[in-house]
Coordinates of C-alpha atoms and ligand atoms in Angstrom, one line a residue:
M1 CA 0.0 0.0 0.0
V2 CA 1.5 3.3 -1.1
V3 CA 0.6 6.3 1.1
L4 CA 1.5 9.7 -0.4
V5 CA 1.7 12.6 2.0
T6 CA 1.7 16.2 0.7
G7 CA 3.0 19.1 2.8
S8 CA 5.3 16.8 4.6
N9 CA 7.3 19.6 6.3
G10 CA 4.3 20.9 8.2
Q11 CA 3.2 19.9 11.7
L12 CA 0.9 17.1 10.5
G13 CA 3.4 16.0 7.8
Q14 CA 6.2 15.7 10.4
A15 CA 3.9 13.9 12.8
L16 CA 3.0 11.3 10.1
Q17 CA 6.8 10.9 9.4
A18 CA 7.4 10.3 13.1
L19 CA 4.7 7.6 13.2
S20 CA 5.6 6.0 9.9
E21 CA 8.0 3.4 11.4
R22 CA 5.1 2.0 13.3
Y23 CA 3.4 1.2 10.0
P24 CA 6.0 -0.8 8.2
F25 CA 3.4 -2.4 5.9
F26 CA 2.7 1.0 4.3
Q27 CA 5.1 2.4 1.7
F28 CA 5.2 6.1 2.6
V29 CA 6.1 8.8 0.0
F30 CA 6.5 12.1 1.8
C31 CA 6.6 15.2 -0.4
N32 CA 7.3 18.7 0.8
S33 CA 6.2 21.8 -1.0
K34 CA 9.2 21.7 -3.3
E35 CA 8.8 18.1 -4.3
L36 CA 5.1 18.4 -4.8
D37 CA 3.5 21.9 -5.2
I38 CA -0.2 21.1 -5.0
T39 CA -1.0 24.3 -7.0
N40 CA 1.0 22.9 -10.0
K41 CA -1.2 20.5 -12.0
V42 CA 1.8 19.2 -14.0
N43 CA 3.7 18.5 -10.8
C44 CA 0.7 16.7 -9.3
K45 CA 0.3 14.6 -12.4
A46 CA 3.9 13.6 -12.5
V47 CA 4.1 12.7 -8.8
F48 CA 1.0 10.6 -9.0
E49 CA 2.1 8.9 -12.2
K50 CA 5.5 8.0 -10.6
Y51 CA 4.1 6.6 -7.3
T52 CA 0.5 5.6 -8.2
P53 CA -0.5 5.9 -4.5
D54 CA -3.4 3.9 -3.0
F55 CA -4.0 6.6 -0.5
C56 CA -3.1 10.3 -0.4
I57 CA -3.1 12.4 2.8
N58 CA -3.3 16.1 1.8
A59 CA -1.6 17.8 4.7
A60 CA -0.5 20.7 2.5
A61 CA -2.3 24.0 3.1
Y62 CA -2.0 27.8 3.5
T63 CA -2.4 28.1 7.3
A64 CA -1.5 31.7 8.0
V65 CA -4.9 32.7 9.3
D66 CA -4.3 36.4 9.7
K67 CA -2.1 36.9 6.6
A68 CA -4.8 35.3 4.5
E69 CA -6.9 38.4 5.0
S70 CA -4.3 40.4 3.0
E71 CA -3.4 37.8 0.4
P72 CA -6.7 36.0 -0.3
E73 CA -5.6 34.9 -3.8
K74 CA -2.6 32.9 -2.4
A75 CA -4.8 31.3 0.2
F76 CA -7.4 30.4 -2.4
E77 CA -4.8 29.0 -4.8
I78 CA -3.4 26.6 -2.2
N79 CA -6.5 25.7 -0.1
A80 CA -9.1 25.5 -2.9
N81 CA -7.3 25.1 -6.3
G82 CA -4.6 22.9 -4.7
A83 CA -7.2 20.7 -3.1
E84 CA -9.0 20.3 -6.4
N85 CA -5.7 19.4 -8.2
I86 CA -5.0 16.7 -5.6
A87 CA -8.6 15.4 -5.9
E88 CA -8.3 15.3 -9.7
S89 CA -5.0 13.3 -9.5
C90 CA -6.6 10.9 -7.0
K91 CA -9.5 10.4 -9.3
R92 CA -7.2 9.6 -12.2
H93 CA -5.4 6.9 -10.2
N94 CA -8.3 5.7 -8.1
T95 CA -6.5 6.9 -5.0
I96 CA -8.5 7.3 -1.7
L97 CA -8.0 10.9 -0.6
L98 CA -7.8 12.0 3.1
H99 CA -8.1 15.8 3.0
I100 CA -7.6 17.9 6.1
S101 CA -9.9 20.8 6.9
T102 CA -10.6 23.1 9.8
D103 CA -13.1 24.2 12.5
F104 CA -12.7 27.7 11.0
V105 CA -15.3 26.8 8.4
F106 CA -17.8 27.4 11.2
D107 CA -16.8 30.8 12.5
A108 CA -19.6 33.2 11.8
Y109 CA -22.7 31.3 12.4
Y110 CA -21.8 29.9 15.8
S111 CA -19.8 32.9 16.9
N112 CA -23.0 34.9 16.6
N113 CA -25.1 32.3 18.3
I114 CA -24.4 33.2 21.9
A115 CA -27.1 30.8 23.1
Y116 CA -25.1 27.9 21.8
Y117 CA -22.5 27.8 24.6
D118 CA -22.8 27.9 28.4
K119 CA -19.9 30.0 29.5
E120 CA -20.2 29.0 33.2
L121 CA -20.3 25.2 32.6
R122 CA -17.9 25.5 29.6
L123 CA -20.2 23.2 27.7
P124 CA -22.1 23.5 24.4
L125 CA -25.9 23.8 25.1
K126 CA -27.2 22.0 22.0
S127 CA -25.8 18.5 22.5
N128 CA -23.0 18.7 25.0
L129 CA -20.8 17.3 22.2
G130 CA -20.1 20.2 19.9
L131 CA -20.4 20.9 16.2
T132 CA -21.4 18.0 14.0
E133 CA -20.6 17.2 10.4
T134 CA -24.2 18.1 9.4
D135 CA -24.0 21.6 11.0
V136 CA -23.9 24.2 8.3
P137 CA -20.5 25.8 7.6
F138 CA -20.4 29.6 7.5
P139 CA -16.9 30.9 7.6
A140 CA -16.1 34.5 8.6
G141 CA -12.5 34.9 7.4
I142 CA -10.6 34.2 4.2
Y143 CA -8.7 31.2 5.6
G144 CA -12.0 29.5 6.7
L145 CA -13.6 30.4 3.4
T146 CA -10.8 29.0 1.2
K147 CA -10.7 25.8 3.4
L148 CA -14.5 25.4 2.8
Q149 CA -13.9 26.0 -0.9
G150 CA -11.3 23.2 -0.8
E151 CA -13.8 20.9 0.9
Q152 CA -16.3 21.6 -1.8
A153 CA -13.8 21.1 -4.6
V154 CA -12.9 17.7 -3.2
Q155 CA -16.6 16.7 -2.8
H156 CA -17.4 17.7 -6.4
T157 CA -14.3 16.2 -7.9
W158 CA -13.8 12.7 -6.4
E159 CA -16.2 10.7 -4.4
K160 CA -13.6 8.4 -2.7
H161 CA -12.6 11.0 -0.1
F162 CA -12.5 11.6 3.6
I163 CA -12.5 15.2 4.7
L164 CA -11.2 15.5 8.3
R165 CA -11.9 18.7 10.0
T166 CA -9.7 19.4 13.0
S167 CA -8.9 22.3 15.4
W168 CA -6.1 24.1 17.3
V169 CA -3.3 21.8 16.1
Y170 CA -0.1 21.8 18.1
S171 CA 3.0 19.6 18.4
E172 CA 6.7 19.5 19.0
F173 CA 7.1 20.4 15.3
G174 CA 6.9 23.8 13.6
T175 CA 5.3 26.9 15.0
N176 CA 2.2 26.7 17.1
F177 CA 0.4 28.0 20.2
L178 CA 2.3 25.7 22.6
K179 CA 5.7 26.7 21.3
T180 CA 4.7 30.4 21.3
M181 CA 3.6 30.2 25.0
L182 CA 6.9 28.5 26.0
R183 CA 8.9 31.1 24.1
L184 CA 6.9 34.0 25.6
A185 CA 7.2 32.6 29.1
S186 CA 11.0 32.6 28.7
E187 CA 10.9 36.3 27.7
R188 CA 8.3 37.8 30.0
D189 CA 6.9 37.8 33.6
T190 CA 3.3 38.5 32.6
L191 CA 1.2 37.2 29.7
S192 CA -2.4 37.9 28.7
V193 CA -4.3 35.2 26.8
V194 CA -7.9 35.2 25.4
D195 CA -10.4 33.4 27.6
D196 CA -13.6 33.8 25.5
Q197 CA -12.8 31.6 22.6
I198 CA -13.7 27.9 23.3
G199 CA -12.4 25.0 21.3
T200 CA -10.3 21.8 21.6
P201 CA -6.5 21.5 21.2
T202 CA -5.4 18.6 18.8
Y203 CA -2.0 17.0 19.2
A204 CA -0.7 16.5 15.7
I205 CA 0.5 13.0 16.6
D206 CA -3.0 12.0 17.6
L207 CA -4.4 13.4 14.4
A208 CA -1.7 11.5 12.4
E209 CA -2.5 8.3 14.3
A210 CA -6.2 8.7 13.5
L211 CA -5.5 9.1 9.8
L212 CA -3.3 6.0 9.7
Q213 CA -5.9 4.0 11.6
M214 CA -8.5 5.2 9.1
I215 CA -6.3 3.9 6.2
L216 CA -5.8 0.6 8.0
F217 CA -9.5 0.3 8.5
C218 CA -10.0 1.0 4.7
T219 CA -7.5 -1.7 3.7
S220 CA -9.5 -4.3 5.7
R221 CA -12.8 -3.5 3.9
N222 CA -13.9 -4.2 0.3
I223 CA -16.8 -1.8 0.3
L224 CA -16.2 1.7 1.6
D225 CA -18.8 3.7 -0.4
D226 CA -21.0 4.3 2.7
L227 CA -18.0 5.5 4.7
F228 CA -16.7 8.3 2.5
G229 CA -17.5 11.8 3.5
T230 CA -16.8 14.4 6.2
Y231 CA -15.6 13.7 9.8
H232 CA -14.5 15.7 12.8
F233 CA -11.4 15.0 14.8
S234 CA -9.8 16.8 17.8
N235 CA -8.8 15.6 21.2
E236 CA -11.6 15.2 23.8
G237 CA -12.7 18.0 26.1
N238 CA -12.8 21.7 25.6
C239 CA -11.0 24.8 26.9
S240 CA -10.2 28.4 26.2
W241 CA -6.8 29.6 24.9
Y242 CA -6.2 30.9 28.4
D243 CA -7.0 27.4 29.9
F244 CA -4.7 25.9 27.3
A245 CA -1.9 28.2 28.3
H246 CA -2.6 27.7 32.0
E247 CA -2.3 23.9 31.6
I248 CA 1.0 24.2 29.6
F249 CA 2.6 26.3 32.4
K250 CA 1.2 24.1 35.1
E251 CA 2.6 21.0 33.5
K252 CA 6.0 22.6 32.9
D253 CA 6.2 24.1 36.4
I254 CA 6.5 27.6 34.9
T255 CA 5.7 30.5 37.2
I256 CA 4.2 33.4 35.2
N257 CA 1.5 36.0 35.8
L258 CA -1.1 34.7 33.3
Q259 CA -4.1 37.0 32.8
P260 CA -7.4 36.1 31.0
I261 CA -8.5 38.7 28.6
P262 CA -11.5 39.1 26.2
T263 CA -11.0 38.8 22.4
T264 CA -11.8 42.5 22.2
S265 CA -8.5 43.2 24.0
Y266 CA -6.5 41.2 21.5
P267 CA -7.7 42.3 18.0
T268 CA -6.5 40.2 15.0
P269 CA -7.0 40.8 11.3
A270 CA -9.0 37.5 11.0
K271 CA -12.0 36.9 13.2
R272 CA -11.7 33.8 15.3
P273 CA -14.6 31.4 16.2
Q274 CA -15.9 32.1 19.7
Y275 CA -16.9 28.5 19.9
S276 CA -15.5 25.6 17.8
V277 CA -15.6 22.4 19.8
L278 CA -16.0 19.5 17.3
D279 CA -18.3 16.5 17.9
K280 CA -16.3 13.3 17.3
T281 CA -19.2 10.8 17.7
K282 CA -19.2 9.9 14.0
I283 CA -15.4 9.2 13.6
K284 CA -15.3 7.2 16.9
K285 CA -18.2 5.1 15.9
V286 CA -17.3 4.4 12.2
F287 CA -13.5 3.8 12.8
D288 CA -13.7 2.5 16.3
L289 CA -11.2 5.2 17.5
N290 CA -10.3 6.0 21.1
I291 CA -9.5 9.7 21.5
Q292 CA -7.5 11.0 24.4
N293 CA -8.5 14.0 26.5
W294 CA -6.5 17.1 25.4
K295 CA -4.8 17.4 28.8
I296 CA -3.3 13.9 28.5
S297 CA -2.1 14.5 25.0
L298 CA -0.6 17.8 26.1
Q299 CA 1.5 15.9 28.7
D300 CA 2.7 13.5 25.9
C301 CA 3.8 16.4 23.8
L302 CA 5.4 18.3 26.6
Q303 CA 7.8 15.4 27.2
K304 CA 9.1 16.1 23.7
V305 CA 9.6 19.9 23.7
Ligands
LIG401 N1 -2.5 24.4 12.6 C1 -3.7 24.4 13.0 O1 -4.0 24.9 14.1 C2 -4.9 23.8 12.2 C3 -6.2 23.8 12.7 C4 -7.2 23.2 12.0 C5 -6.9 22.6 10.8 N2 -5.6 22.6 10.3 C6 -5.4 22.0 9.0 O2 -4.5 20.9 9.2 C7 -3.7 20.7 8.1 C8 -2.3 20.6 8.5 O3 -1.9 21.8 9.2 P1 -0.5 22.0 9.8 O4 -0.7 22.6 11.1 O5 0.3 20.8 9.7 O6 0.0 23.1 8.8 P2 1.5 23.7 8.6 O7 2.4 23.3 9.7 O8 1.3 25.1 8.3 O9 2.0 22.9 7.3 C9 1.4 23.1 6.0 C10 2.4 22.6 5.0 O10 1.8 22.9 3.7 C11 2.9 23.2 2.9 N3 2.4 23.9 1.7 C12 2.0 25.2 1.6 N4 1.7 25.5 0.3 C13 1.9 24.3 -0.4 C14 1.8 24.0 -1.8 N5 1.4 24.9 -2.7 N6 2.1 22.7 -2.1 C15 2.5 21.8 -1.2 N7 2.7 22.1 0.1 C16 2.4 23.3 0.5 C17 3.8 24.0 3.7 O11 5.1 24.0 3.1 P3 6.1 25.2 3.3 O12 6.5 25.2 4.7 O13 7.2 24.8 2.3 O14 5.3 26.4 2.9 C18 3.7 23.3 5.0 O15 4.8 22.4 5.2 C19 -4.0 21.8 7.1 O16 -5.0 21.4 6.2 C20 -4.7 22.9 8.0 O17 -5.5 23.7 7.3 C21 -4.6 23.2 11.0

């Protein structure tokens, strides 16, 4: 089984590389953005013809959420057109596509629906589980919009796909919230972090493991048609960015004056979702996955940074 991974230098790409030794029965082909530029159709065609992959994990994306507001064409080219190019190549070679998307497709609708979340209990009101795959996406920013356009391009181009929406990805690799908090704590005595955006952190290694388990599951089934479609994945539980930072410093025994602040005190070019906890019921049931609580996975990651 050949598993092609795009965007292999990113957080998820590196997490997949780290796990690949545990899956010796897969032949992995890891391509960074130079080896496979997903916006280049000729390049996509050549790589797929060379390796004829059975599965493709599209971990390549434009992920600079704020910068996307000032360069929407680039975000669209990678997140929408790039996703379509990959889906077309998958179709040509009958390759099952696992495409990664984001909780940011939900921003506007739920951010405005204040009744959706109980701030005291820190629980969603509707189901206590979060946003489901059938909730209607309604992105507020360019990044979320281009990721939604990528989802739609995949859906329209090639039916043998899994779209995996995830949130708040962090790891020992690349740049992310966890690394930024540790760096800032080494430079400052006081730190203010937003406490009114609620979501769930996702350890990239857990996300990578879930994707590889999904592929394993597929290889053991003859008929998959009913399973293709959209799924949500993050770690279990929910928190604010302030809670996340608090847990990082607690686990690392870092003493710092950490202050909770509202989003209004930390304006950013792109609007963030106020509430983006993902409901994982579907993925757990279909693929028989066990998902760790975010605090446990954070401990795993902190042993490596
Ligand atoms: N990070 C998060 O918090 C988060 C949250 C929700 C969903 N997601 C989604 O999860 C997936 C993985 O995210 P991540 O955190 O691993 O992102 P990341 O660390 O930013 O990695 C993205 C990778 O995509 C590559 N890339 C950019 N343009 C490309 C192109 N034209 N062709 C091929 N590769 C290209 C980048 O390569 P270069 O470094 O060479 O540019 C980079 O290695 C993405 O789909 C993202 O939208 C992420």
